Coordinates of C-alpha atoms in Angstrom, one line a residue:
Chain A
X213 CA -31.0 2.0 -9.1
X214 CA -30.7 -1.7 -8.4
X215 CA -34.4 -2.2 -9.1
X216 CA -33.9 -1.1 -12.7
X217 CA -31.3 -3.7 -13.5
X218 CA -33.3 -6.7 -12.5
X219 CA -32.0 -10.1 -13.4
X220 CA -34.6 -12.6 -14.6
X221 CA -32.5 -15.6 -13.5
X222 CA -31.4 -14.0 -10.3
X223 CA -34.2 -15.7 -8.3
X224 CA -33.0 -19.3 -9.0
X225 CA -31.4 -20.9 -6.0
X226 CA -27.6 -21.3 -6.0
X227 CA -26.9 -24.0 -8.4
X228 CA -24.8 -27.1 -7.7
X229 CA -21.2 -26.4 -7.7
X230 CA -21.4 -22.8 -6.5
X231 CA -19.5 -23.9 -3.4
X232 CA -19.6 -21.7 -0.3
X233 CA -16.2 -20.5 0.9
X234 CA -16.5 -22.9 3.9
X235 CA -16.0 -25.9 1.6
X236 CA -12.5 -24.6 0.9
X237 CA -11.5 -24.6 4.5
X238 CA -12.9 -28.1 5.0
X239 CA -11.0 -29.3 2.0
X240 CA -7.8 -27.7 3.3
X241 CA -8.1 -29.4 6.7
X242 CA -8.9 -32.8 5.3
X243 CA -6.0 -32.4 2.8
X244 CA -3.5 -31.5 5.5
X245 CA -4.6 -34.4 7.6
X246 CA -4.3 -36.8 4.7
X247 CA -0.8 -35.6 3.7
X248 CA 0.4 -36.0 7.3
X249 CA -1.1 -39.5 7.5
X250 CA 0.4 -40.5 4.1
X251 CA 3.8 -39.1 5.1
X252 CA 3.8 -41.3 8.2
X253 CA 2.8 -44.4 6.2
X254 CA 5.6 -43.5 3.7
X255 CA 8.2 -43.6 6.6
X256 CA 7.3 -47.2 7.5
X257 CA 6.9 -48.8 4.0
X258 CA 9.8 -50.4 2.4
X259 CA 12.0 -53.4 2.0
X260 CA 13.6 -53.1 5.4
X261 CA 11.1 -53.5 8.2
X262 CA 10.9 -50.7 10.6
X263 CA 8.0 -49.9 12.9
X264 CA 7.1 -47.1 15.2
X265 CA 7.8 -49.2 18.3
X266 CA 11.5 -49.7 17.3
X267 CA 11.9 -46.0 16.7
X268 CA 10.3 -45.2 20.0
X269 CA 12.6 -47.7 21.6
X270 CA 15.5 -45.7 20.2
X271 CA 16.8 -48.4 17.9
X272 CA 19.8 -46.7 16.2
X273 CA 19.6 -48.8 13.0
X274 CA 16.0 -48.0 12.6
X275 CA 16.7 -44.3 13.1
X276 CA 19.5 -44.3 10.7
X277 CA 17.3 -45.8 8.0
X278 CA 14.8 -43.1 8.6
X279 CA 17.3 -40.3 8.5
X280 CA 19.2 -41.6 5.4
X281 CA 16.5 -43.0 3.3
X282 CA 12.8 -42.9 4.4
X283 CA 12.6 -39.3 5.5
X284 CA 14.5 -37.9 2.5
X285 CA 12.3 -40.0 0.2
X286 CA 9.1 -38.8 1.9
X287 CA 10.2 -35.2 1.9
X288 CA 11.1 -35.5 -1.8
X289 CA 7.7 -36.8 -2.6
X290 CA 6.0 -34.0 -0.7
X291 CA 8.1 -31.2 -2.2
X292 CA 8.1 -32.4 -5.7
X293 CA 4.4 -33.3 -5.7
X294 CA 3.4 -30.0 -4.3
X295 CA 5.7 -28.0 -6.6
X296 CA 4.9 -29.8 -9.9
X297 CA 1.2 -29.3 -9.2
X298 CA 1.7 -25.6 -8.4
X299 CA 3.7 -25.2 -11.6
X300 CA 0.8 -26.7 -13.6
X301 CA -1.6 -24.4 -11.9
X302 CA 0.5 -21.3 -12.8
X303 CA 1.1 -22.5 -16.3
X304 CA -2.6 -23.0 -16.9
X305 CA -3.2 -19.5 -15.6
X306 CA -0.5 -18.0 -17.9
X307 CA -1.7 -19.8 -21.0
X308 CA -5.4 -19.4 -20.0
X309 CA -6.0 -23.0 -20.7
X310 CA -7.0 -25.8 -18.3
X311 CA -5.5 -28.5 -20.4
X312 CA -1.9 -27.3 -20.3
X313 CA 0.7 -29.1 -18.2
X314 CA 4.4 -28.0 -18.1
X315 CA 5.2 -31.7 -18.3
X316 CA 3.6 -31.9 -21.7
X317 CA 4.0 -28.6 -23.5
X318 CA 7.8 -28.3 -23.7
X319 CA 8.9 -27.0 -20.3
X320 CA 10.0 -30.3 -18.7
X321 CA 11.2 -31.6 -22.1
X322 CA 13.4 -28.5 -22.4
X323 CA 14.7 -28.9 -18.9
X324 CA 15.7 -32.4 -19.7
X325 CA 17.4 -31.3 -22.9
X326 CA 19.3 -28.7 -20.8
X327 CA 20.6 -31.1 -18.3
X328 CA 21.6 -33.5 -21.0
X329 CA 23.5 -30.7 -22.8
X330 CA 25.4 -29.7 -19.7
X331 CA 26.1 -33.3 -18.8
X332 CA 27.8 -33.7 -22.2
X333 CA 29.6 -30.4 -22.3
X334 CA 30.6 -30.0 -18.6
X335 CA 30.3 -33.4 -17.0
X336 CA 32.0 -32.2 -13.8
X337 CA 29.7 -29.3 -13.2
X338 CA 28.1 -29.3 -9.8
X339 CA 24.5 -30.3 -9.5
X340 CA 23.4 -26.7 -8.8
X341 CA 25.0 -25.4 -12.0
X342 CA 23.4 -28.2 -13.9
X343 CA 20.0 -27.3 -12.5
X344 CA 20.7 -23.7 -13.5
X345 CA 21.3 -24.7 -17.1
X346 CA 18.2 -26.9 -17.0
X347 CA 16.2 -23.9 -15.7
X348 CA 17.4 -21.7 -18.5
X349 CA 16.4 -24.3 -21.1
X350 CA 13.0 -24.7 -19.3
X351 CA 12.5 -20.9 -19.4
X352 CA 13.3 -20.8 -23.1
X353 CA 10.9 -23.7 -23.8
X354 CA 8.1 -22.1 -21.8
X355 CA 8.7 -18.7 -23.5
X356 CA 8.6 -20.4 -26.9
X357 CA 5.3 -22.1 -26.0
X358 CA 3.7 -18.9 -24.9
X359 CA 4.9 -17.0 -27.9
X360 CA 3.5 -19.8 -30.2
X361 CA 0.1 -19.7 -28.6
X362 CA 0.0 -15.9 -28.8
X363 CA 0.4 -16.2 -32.5
X364 CA -2.5 -18.7 -32.9
X365 CA -5.4 -17.2 -34.8
X366 CA -7.8 -18.4 -32.1
X367 CA -7.4 -19.4 -28.4
X368 CA -9.1 -22.6 -29.1
X369 CA -9.3 -24.8 -25.9
X370 CA -7.9 -27.8 -27.7
X371 CA -5.5 -26.1 -30.1
X372 CA -3.4 -24.6 -27.3
X373 CA -2.5 -27.8 -25.6
X374 CA -2.1 -29.5 -29.0
X375 CA 0.5 -27.0 -30.1
X376 CA 2.2 -27.5 -26.7
X377 CA 2.3 -31.3 -27.1
X378 CA 3.8 -30.9 -30.6
X379 CA 6.4 -28.5 -29.3
X380 CA 7.2 -30.9 -26.4
X381 CA 7.4 -33.8 -28.8
X382 CA 9.9 -31.9 -31.0
X383 CA 12.1 -31.1 -28.0
X384 CA 11.8 -34.6 -26.7
X385 CA 12.8 -36.0 -30.1
X386 CA 15.8 -33.8 -30.3
X387 CA 16.8 -34.8 -26.7
X388 CA 16.5 -38.5 -27.5
X389 CA 18.6 -38.1 -30.6
X390 CA 21.2 -36.2 -28.7
X391 CA 21.2 -38.8 -25.9
X392 CA 21.5 -41.6 -28.5
X393 CA 24.5 -40.0 -30.1
X394 CA 26.3 -39.6 -26.8
X395 CA 25.2 -42.9 -25.5
X396 CA 23.2 -41.4 -22.7
X397 CA 19.9 -43.0 -23.2
X398 CA 20.0 -44.8 -19.9
X399 CA 20.7 -41.5 -18.1
X400 CA 17.9 -39.9 -20.0
X401 CA 15.5 -42.5 -18.8
X402 CA 16.2 -41.6 -15.2
X403 CA 14.8 -38.1 -15.9
X404 CA 12.0 -39.1 -18.1
X405 CA 10.5 -41.6 -15.7
X406 CA 10.1 -40.3 -12.2
X407 CA 11.6 -42.5 -9.6
X408 CA 12.0 -41.9 -5.9
X409 CA 13.8 -45.1 -5.0
X410 CA 17.2 -43.5 -5.4
X411 CA 16.5 -40.6 -3.1
X412 CA 18.8 -40.6 -0.1
X413 CA 20.1 -37.9 2.3
X414 CA 22.3 -35.6 0.2
X415 CA 20.4 -36.3 -3.0
X416 CA 17.2 -34.3 -2.5
X417 CA 18.0 -31.1 -0.6
X418 CA 18.0 -29.0 -3.7
X419 CA 14.3 -29.7 -3.8
X420 CA 13.8 -27.1 -1.1
X421 CA 14.4 -24.6 -3.9
X422 CA 11.0 -25.6 -5.3
X423 CA 9.4 -25.0 -1.9
X424 CA 10.6 -21.4 -2.1
X425 CA 9.2 -21.2 -5.7
X426 CA 5.8 -22.4 -4.3
X427 CA 5.9 -19.7 -1.6
X428 CA 6.7 -17.1 -4.3
X429 CA 3.7 -18.4 -6.3
X430 CA 1.4 -18.0 -3.3
X431 CA 2.7 -14.5 -2.6
X432 CA 2.0 -13.5 -6.2
X433 CA -1.3 -15.4 -6.3
X434 CA -3.5 -12.4 -6.9
X435 CA -1.3 -11.3 -9.8
X436 CA -1.5 -14.6 -11.5
X437 CA -5.2 -14.8 -11.1
X438 CA -5.6 -11.3 -12.7
X439 CA -3.2 -12.4 -15.5
X440 CA -5.5 -15.3 -16.1
X441 CA -8.2 -12.8 -16.9
X442 CA -6.2 -11.6 -19.8
X443 CA -3.8 -8.8 -20.7
X444 CA -6.3 -6.0 -21.0
X445 CA -7.8 -6.8 -17.6
X446 CA -4.4 -6.8 -16.1
X447 CA -3.4 -3.5 -17.6
X448 CA -6.7 -2.0 -16.6
X449 CA -6.0 -2.9 -13.0
X450 CA -2.7 -1.1 -13.2
X451 CA -0.5 -4.2 -13.3
X452 CA 2.3 -5.0 -15.6
X453 CA 1.1 -8.1 -17.6
X454 CA 4.5 -8.9 -19.2
X455 CA 6.3 -8.8 -15.8
X456 CA 3.6 -11.1 -14.3
X457 CA 4.0 -13.6 -17.1
X458 CA 7.8 -13.5 -16.7
X459 CA 7.6 -14.1 -13.0
X460 CA 5.2 -17.0 -13.6
X461 CA 7.4 -18.5 -16.3
X462 CA 10.4 -18.3 -14.0
X463 CA 8.6 -20.1 -11.2
X464 CA 7.4 -22.8 -13.6
X465 CA 10.8 -23.2 -15.1
X466 CA 12.6 -23.5 -11.8
X467 CA 10.1 -26.1 -10.5
X468 CA 10.3 -28.1 -13.6
X469 CA 14.0 -28.1 -13.9
X470 CA 14.8 -28.9 -10.2
X471 CA 12.1 -31.6 -9.9
X472 CA 13.0 -33.3 -13.2
X473 CA 16.7 -33.4 -12.2
X474 CA 16.1 -34.8 -8.7
X475 CA 13.1 -37.1 -9.0
X476 CA 12.4 -37.2 -12.8
X477 CA 9.2 -36.5 -14.6
X478 CA 5.9 -36.9 -12.8
X479 CA 3.4 -37.2 -15.6
X480 CA -0.2 -35.8 -15.4
X481 CA 0.4 -34.3 -12.0
X482 CA 0.5 -30.7 -13.2
X483 CA -2.6 -31.3 -15.3
X484 CA -4.8 -33.3 -12.9
X485 CA -4.3 -31.6 -9.6
X486 CA -5.1 -28.0 -10.8
X487 CA -8.2 -29.2 -12.5
X488 CA -9.4 -31.0 -9.4
X489 CA -8.7 -27.9 -7.3
X490 CA -10.5 -25.8 -9.8
X491 CA -13.6 -27.9 -9.4
X492 CA -13.4 -27.8 -5.6
X493 CA -12.6 -24.1 -4.9
X494 CA -12.4 -22.3 -8.3
X495 CA -9.5 -20.6 -9.9
X496 CA -8.7 -17.8 -7.4
X497 CA -5.1 -18.7 -6.8
X498 CA -5.1 -17.3 -3.3
X499 CA -7.4 -20.2 -2.5
X500 CA -6.2 -22.7 -5.1
X501 CA -2.5 -22.7 -4.3
X502 CA -2.7 -24.1 -0.8
X503 CA -5.1 -26.9 -1.8
X504 CA -2.9 -27.6 -4.9
X505 CA 0.1 -28.0 -2.6
X506 CA -1.8 -30.5 -0.4
X507 CA -3.4 -32.6 -3.1
X508 CA -0.2 -32.6 -5.2
X509 CA 2.0 -33.9 -2.4
X510 CA -0.7 -36.3 -1.2
X511 CA -1.1 -37.8 -4.6
X512 CA 2.6 -38.3 -5.1
X513 CA 2.9 -39.8 -1.6
X514 CA 0.1 -42.2 -2.3
X515 CA 1.4 -43.2 -5.7
X516 CA 4.9 -43.7 -4.2
X517 CA 3.5 -45.9 -1.4
X518 CA 1.5 -47.9 -4.0
X519 CA 4.7 -48.3 -6.1
X520 CA 6.5 -49.8 -3.1
X521 CA 3.7 -52.2 -2.2
X522 CA 2.5 -53.4 -5.5
X523 CA 5.1 -56.1 -6.1
X524 CA 7.2 -56.2 -3.0
X525 CA 10.1 -56.4 -2.5
X526 CA 10.6 -54.7 -5.9
X527 CA 9.4 -51.2 -6.8
X528 CA 7.4 -49.7 -9.6
X529 CA 8.7 -46.2 -10.4
X530 CA 6.5 -43.4 -9.3
X531 CA 6.5 -42.1 -12.9
X532 CA 4.7 -45.2 -14.1
X533 CA 2.1 -45.2 -11.3
X534 CA 1.5 -41.5 -11.8
X535 CA 0.8 -42.1 -15.5
X536 CA -1.9 -44.7 -14.8
X537 CA -3.5 -43.0 -11.8
X538 CA -3.2 -39.5 -13.4
X539 CA -4.8 -40.5 -16.6
X540 CA -7.6 -42.2 -14.7
X541 CA -8.3 -39.2 -12.6
X542 CA -8.2 -36.9 -15.6
X543 CA -10.9 -38.9 -17.4
X544 CA -13.1 -38.8 -14.3
X545 CA -12.6 -35.0 -14.0
X546 CA -13.5 -34.5 -17.6
X547 CA -16.8 -36.1 -16.9
X548 CA -17.3 -34.1 -13.7
X549 CA -16.5 -30.8 -15.5
X550 CA -19.1 -31.5 -18.2
X551 CA -21.8 -32.4 -15.7
X552 CA -21.0 -29.3 -13.5
X553 CA -21.4 -27.1 -16.5
X554 CA -24.6 -28.4 -17.9
X555 CA -26.5 -28.5 -14.6
X556 CA -25.3 -25.2 -13.3
X557 CA -25.8 -23.0 -16.3
X558 CA -29.0 -21.0 -16.2
X559 CA -29.1 -20.1 -19.8
X560 CA -26.7 -20.6 -22.7
X561 CA -24.4 -17.6 -23.4
X562 CA -25.9 -15.3 -26.0
X563 CA -23.0 -14.9 -28.4
X564 CA -22.2 -11.7 -30.2
X565 CA -25.3 -9.7 -30.8
X566 CA -23.5 -6.8 -32.3
X567 CA -20.9 -7.4 -34.9
X568 CA -17.5 -8.0 -33.4
X569 CA -15.1 -5.3 -34.4
X570 CA -11.4 -5.5 -34.6
X571 CA -9.7 -2.5 -35.7
Chain B
X180 CA -11.7 15.9 -19.3
X181 CA -10.0 13.5 -21.8
X182 CA -7.9 15.2 -24.4
X183 CA -6.8 13.5 -27.6
X184 CA -4.2 15.3 -29.6
X185 CA -3.4 14.2 -33.1
X186 CA -3.5 10.5 -32.4
X187 CA -2.7 8.1 -35.2
X188 CA -2.2 4.4 -35.1
X189 CA -1.5 1.9 -37.8
X190 CA -0.9 -1.8 -38.0
X191 CA 0.9 -3.4 -40.9
X192 CA 0.7 -0.1 -42.9
X193 CA -3.0 0.0 -42.4
X194 CA -4.1 3.2 -40.8
X195 CA -6.6 2.4 -38.0
X196 CA -6.8 5.7 -36.3
X197 CA -6.0 8.7 -38.4
X198 CA -5.0 12.0 -36.8
X199 CA -7.8 12.2 -34.3
X200 CA -8.0 15.3 -32.0
X201 CA -10.9 15.8 -29.6
X202 CA -11.8 16.8 -26.1
X203 CA -14.2 14.3 -24.4
X204 CA -16.3 15.0 -21.4
X205 CA -17.7 15.8 -19.0
X206 CA -20.8 13.7 -19.2
X207 CA -21.7 10.7 -21.3
X208 CA -20.0 10.4 -24.7
X209 CA -20.7 7.7 -27.3
X210 CA -18.3 6.8 -29.9
X211 CA -20.2 5.7 -33.0
X212 CA -19.2 4.6 -36.5
X213 CA -19.3 1.7 -38.9
X214 CA -17.3 -1.5 -38.4
X215 CA -13.6 -1.0 -38.7
X216 CA -13.8 2.7 -38.0
X217 CA -11.3 2.4 -35.2
X218 CA -13.7 3.0 -32.3
X219 CA -12.3 0.1 -30.1
X220 CA -8.8 1.0 -31.0
X221 CA -9.3 4.6 -30.0
X222 CA -10.8 3.6 -26.7
X223 CA -8.0 1.2 -26.1
X224 CA -5.4 3.9 -26.8
X225 CA -7.1 6.3 -24.4
X226 CA -6.9 3.6 -21.7
X227 CA -3.2 2.8 -22.5
X228 CA -4.0 -0.8 -23.5
X229 CA -1.8 -0.3 -26.5
X230 CA 1.1 2.1 -26.6
X231 CA 0.5 5.3 -28.6
X232 CA 2.4 5.4 -31.9
X233 CA 2.0 9.1 -32.3
X234 CA 0.1 11.9 -30.6
X235 CA -0.8 12.5 -27.0
X236 CA -3.7 11.5 -24.7
X237 CA -4.4 12.9 -21.3
X238 CA -7.1 11.7 -18.9
X239 CA -7.9 14.0 -16.1
X240 CA -4.7 15.8 -16.7
X241 CA -2.6 12.6 -16.6
X242 CA -0.6 11.8 -19.7
X243 CA -1.4 8.1 -20.4
X244 CA 2.0 7.4 -21.8
X245 CA 4.1 8.7 -18.9
X246 CA 1.9 8.2 -15.9
X247 CA 2.4 5.0 -13.9
X248 CA -0.1 2.4 -14.8
X249 CA -1.2 1.9 -11.2
X250 CA -2.1 5.6 -10.9
X251 CA -4.0 5.5 -14.1
X252 CA -5.9 2.5 -12.8
X253 CA -7.3 4.7 -10.0
X254 CA -8.3 7.4 -12.6
X255 CA -9.8 5.4 -15.4
X256 CA -11.3 2.0 -15.9
X257 CA -11.9 0.2 -19.1
X258 CA -13.9 -2.8 -20.2
X259 CA -13.1 -4.3 -23.6
X260 CA -15.7 -5.9 -25.7
X261 CA -14.5 -9.4 -25.9
X262 CA -14.0 -11.0 -22.5
X263 CA -13.5 -14.6 -23.0
X264 CA -12.7 -15.5 -19.5
X265 CA -12.4 -19.2 -18.8
X266 CA -11.5 -18.8 -15.1
X267 CA -13.7 -20.4 -12.5
X268 CA -13.9 -17.2 -10.5
X269 CA -16.8 -16.2 -8.3
X270 CA -18.6 -13.0 -9.2
X271 CA -17.7 -11.4 -5.9
X272 CA -14.1 -12.4 -6.4
X273 CA -14.0 -10.8 -9.8
X274 CA -15.7 -7.6 -8.6
X275 CA -13.2 -7.4 -5.6
X276 CA -10.4 -7.3 -8.1
X277 CA -11.7 -3.9 -9.1
X278 CA -10.4 -2.7 -5.8
X279 CA -6.9 -4.0 -6.6
X280 CA -5.4 -0.6 -7.8
X281 CA -6.4 0.9 -4.5
X282 CA -5.5 -1.9 -2.1
X283 CA -3.0 -4.2 -3.8
X284 CA -4.9 -7.4 -2.9
X285 CA -5.7 -6.6 0.7
X286 CA -9.3 -5.3 0.7
X287 CA -10.4 -3.4 3.8
X288 CA -13.9 -3.2 5.2
X289 CA -14.4 -0.1 3.1
X290 CA -13.4 -1.9 -0.1
X291 CA -15.8 -4.7 0.7
X292 CA -18.6 -2.2 1.1
X293 CA -17.8 -0.8 -2.3
X294 CA -17.8 -4.3 -3.8
X295 CA -21.2 -5.1 -2.3
X296 CA -22.5 -1.7 -3.5
X297 CA -21.3 -2.5 -7.1
X298 CA -22.9 -5.9 -6.9
X299 CA -26.1 -4.4 -5.7
X300 CA -26.1 -1.8 -8.4
X301 CA -26.0 -4.4 -11.1
X302 CA -28.4 -6.6 -9.3
X303 CA -25.9 -9.3 -8.8
X304 CA -26.2 -9.8 -5.1
X305 CA -28.0 -13.2 -5.5
X306 CA -25.4 -14.3 -8.0
X307 CA -22.3 -13.2 -6.1
X308 CA -21.2 -16.7 -5.1
X309 CA -21.7 -18.1 -8.5
X310 CA -18.8 -18.9 -10.8
X311 CA -18.5 -16.9 -13.9
X312 CA -18.8 -20.0 -16.1
X313 CA -22.2 -20.7 -14.6
X314 CA -23.6 -17.4 -15.8
X315 CA -25.3 -16.4 -19.0
X316 CA -23.6 -14.0 -21.4
X317 CA -25.6 -11.0 -20.1
X318 CA -25.1 -11.9 -16.5
X319 CA -21.3 -12.1 -17.1
X320 CA -21.3 -8.8 -18.9
X321 CA -23.0 -7.2 -15.8
X322 CA -20.4 -8.9 -13.6
X323 CA -17.6 -7.2 -15.6
X324 CA -19.3 -3.9 -15.4
X325 CA -19.7 -4.3 -11.6
X326 CA -15.9 -4.8 -11.4
X327 CA -15.3 -1.6 -13.3
X328 CA -17.7 0.2 -11.0
X329 CA -15.9 -1.2 -7.9
X330 CA -12.7 0.3 -9.3
X331 CA -14.4 3.6 -8.6
X332 CA -12.6 5.8 -11.1
X333 CA -13.6 9.3 -12.4
X334 CA -13.4 8.0 -15.9
X335 CA -15.2 4.9 -17.2
X336 CA -14.6 3.5 -20.7
X337 CA -16.8 0.7 -22.0
X338 CA -16.6 -1.0 -25.3
X339 CA -20.1 -1.9 -26.3
X340 CA -21.6 -2.4 -22.9
X341 CA -24.9 -3.5 -24.4
X342 CA -23.3 -6.5 -25.9
X343 CA -25.2 -9.7 -24.9
X344 CA -27.9 -7.7 -23.0
X345 CA -31.5 -8.0 -23.8
X346 CA -33.8 -4.9 -24.2
X347 CA -34.6 -4.6 -20.6
X348 CA -31.0 -4.9 -19.4
X349 CA -29.9 -2.6 -22.2
X350 CA -32.2 0.1 -21.0
X351 CA -31.1 -0.5 -17.4
X352 CA -27.5 -0.3 -18.4
X353 CA -27.9 3.0 -20.2
X354 CA -29.8 4.4 -17.2
X355 CA -26.9 3.2 -15.0
X356 CA -24.5 5.1 -17.3
X357 CA -26.7 8.2 -16.8
X358 CA -26.6 8.0 -13.0
X359 CA -22.9 7.5 -13.1
X360 CA -22.7 10.8 -14.9
X361 CA -25.5 12.7 -13.1
X362 CA -25.1 11.5 -9.6
X363 CA -21.5 10.4 -9.3
X364 CA -20.1 13.0 -11.6
X365 CA -18.1 10.5 -13.6
X366 CA -17.1 11.0 -17.2
X367 CA -18.3 8.0 -19.2
X368 CA -17.2 7.0 -22.7
X369 CA -18.9 4.1 -24.5
X370 CA -18.5 2.6 -27.9
X371 CA -22.0 2.1 -29.3
X372 CA -23.5 0.5 -32.3
X373 CA -27.1 1.5 -31.9
X374 CA -27.3 5.2 -32.8
X375 CA -30.7 5.6 -31.1
X376 CA -29.6 4.3 -27.8
X377 CA -26.5 6.5 -28.2
X378 CA -28.4 9.6 -29.0
X379 CA -31.1 9.1 -26.4
X380 CA -28.7 8.9 -23.5
X381 CA -25.5 10.7 -24.5
X382 CA -24.5 14.2 -24.0
X383 CA -22.3 14.1 -27.0
X384 CA -21.5 11.7 -29.9
X385 CA -18.2 11.2 -31.6
X386 CA -18.4 9.7 -35.0
X387 CA -15.4 7.9 -36.6
X388 CA -15.1 6.6 -40.1
X389 CA -12.0 4.8 -41.4
X390 CA -10.0 6.0 -38.4
X391 CA -10.8 9.7 -38.9
X392 CA -13.1 11.9 -36.8
X393 CA -16.0 13.0 -39.0
X394 CA -18.4 14.5 -36.6
X395 CA -18.4 15.4 -32.9
X396 CA -21.4 17.1 -31.2
X397 CA -24.6 16.8 -29.3
X398 CA -27.3 14.4 -30.3
X399 CA -29.4 17.1 -32.1
X400 CA -26.4 17.9 -34.3
X401 CA -25.3 14.3 -35.1
X402 CA -28.8 12.9 -35.5
X403 CA -29.2 14.4 -38.9
X404 CA -29.6 12.5 -42.2
X405 CA -26.7 14.3 -43.9
X406 CA -24.3 13.9 -41.0
X407 CA -25.1 10.2 -40.5
X408 CA -24.7 9.6 -44.3
X409 CA -21.2 11.0 -44.0
X410 CA -20.5 8.5 -41.3
X411 CA -22.3 5.4 -42.4
X412 CA -22.6 5.8 -46.2
X413 CA -26.3 5.2 -46.0
X414 CA -29.4 7.4 -45.8
X415 CA -31.0 7.2 -42.4
X416 CA -34.3 9.1 -42.2
X417 CA -34.7 10.9 -38.9
X418 CA -38.1 11.0 -37.1
X419 CA -38.9 12.9 -34.1
X420 CA -40.9 10.8 -31.6
X421 CA -41.7 12.2 -28.1
X422 CA -39.1 14.9 -28.5
X423 CA -36.4 12.4 -29.4
X424 CA -34.7 12.2 -32.7
X425 CA -34.6 8.6 -33.9
X426 CA -32.9 7.3 -36.9
X427 CA -34.8 4.6 -38.7
X428 CA -31.9 2.7 -40.2
X429 CA -33.7 -0.5 -40.9
X430 CA -34.4 0.1 -44.6
X431 CA -37.3 -1.6 -46.2
X432 CA -38.1 -4.9 -47.9
X433 CA -39.4 -2.9 -50.8
X434 CA -36.1 -1.2 -51.3
X435 CA -34.4 -4.6 -51.5
X436 CA -36.7 -5.7 -54.2
X437 CA -36.1 -2.5 -56.2
X438 CA -32.3 -2.9 -56.0

């Protein structure tokens, strides 16, 4: 039978970009090594000088600094970086759009609004409760975004993120107004611009929640990949589409809320890393999640180290560095995506021979 | 056997499927009819892609409303017409998802064999490591069909499987449908626009018009000028060529000038 369905283009050699699975393993290994290296560097960069020799000699002051400040800060960078990138990956899968980032389409903005509301109404609430409220707001914001884009007449690639950015803008405006009225603009700034300098022992541990969320994302990776193929595909394969979307929204909301309340917003991270990973190993989440974790944490570690070095002894907040670095990477990726597509395509897609029928 | 009992569906007070009752299968059945006849909707209802508003559908004895979706996914497979997939997924990865209802994401050696067989059957072996976004429309269409084959269900539902395919691949696709029926014993239901393709390969044709069933029978019954006029509101002369009844629906430039 196979001889009857002969592909005219089948004979052409594998085009550039059709990476063999081996490339994924290599990327994973390199990524892991880079993250470990960056984490070690992160331990020894800062105002107070400590070096490996003093640690090995058992200098108690040096060890205390590591335990109280450097290690928590490094772990926070790793956890938040990995999780925010994974949240972006899942969000892009749910909205079926590569230009969507929870940090821009209303999720993070809603989480910020939530934490502000609870700070005003119940200032004495424990941190975990505040995060819970922020998560609920983030869930509502994400649900609103997905409901909005489902009502769009077309799933236009640019329209979807644009609607999200408008939604995020509206929520952010409401948040700013609210903060202004309650004289909380300074507090708001702490969440809007990511900053790792305040991370000490006792101030980052809740970030382990996002590590759990990432693991959940990896466990359900197949489901999210199928959901990215669309509702009909998902139903055909016997899966519950709505339940999958709800699980994804929950993961995205938890990660956004917890990370924004502990380290603040990390702009572009959820946009840039998944796009980079997509170029390297494709969109099968079973493969994409581990690499997203590594590149996300590596990027945040690198940016944080840069922020500590750039004008010593002062620091530039990670949020600002991420904005610049993230935007630059995104522009490069856009170019790479275009090139990959034009050289690899064997023939343009023949669109709609028969009249499309909607009934 | 697929049984459809008194199925109706309407959206915003517009009746899309109007009290349709029919038994479909075994063999290859084509659903034909003009645009907006409700063909795709009916196919989607059979495959539980939309919830039934009224009536009842069973596939292989399973009620599609009450049977667990996962069990249905091992009995019937459907491919919709519009598949705007923007994922960078390799062809083999996509086809492997066809095994998901059977394995839940942990394909065994047996599953991998079925995947390779499906790739082979649609001549995709050399494209298996390509990303979907690097394929032409026709190649992508074949990749989706390979996924449906890997699902290995007794019932296969395809909405315009010839979409995006050139003549050669269209013929190959119809022949593949035939082997699925004749050799694998599957029941195949396809929505078709080209009545000649439909009549040449199908065991039976089911004609819809404005949501209602207007004709259901073998090609010799349906390929009739009167019957087709009741479906399409146009006169289609039927000519017998090499024992096949072909409808020449193209009209003529002369007729346009006269009108």
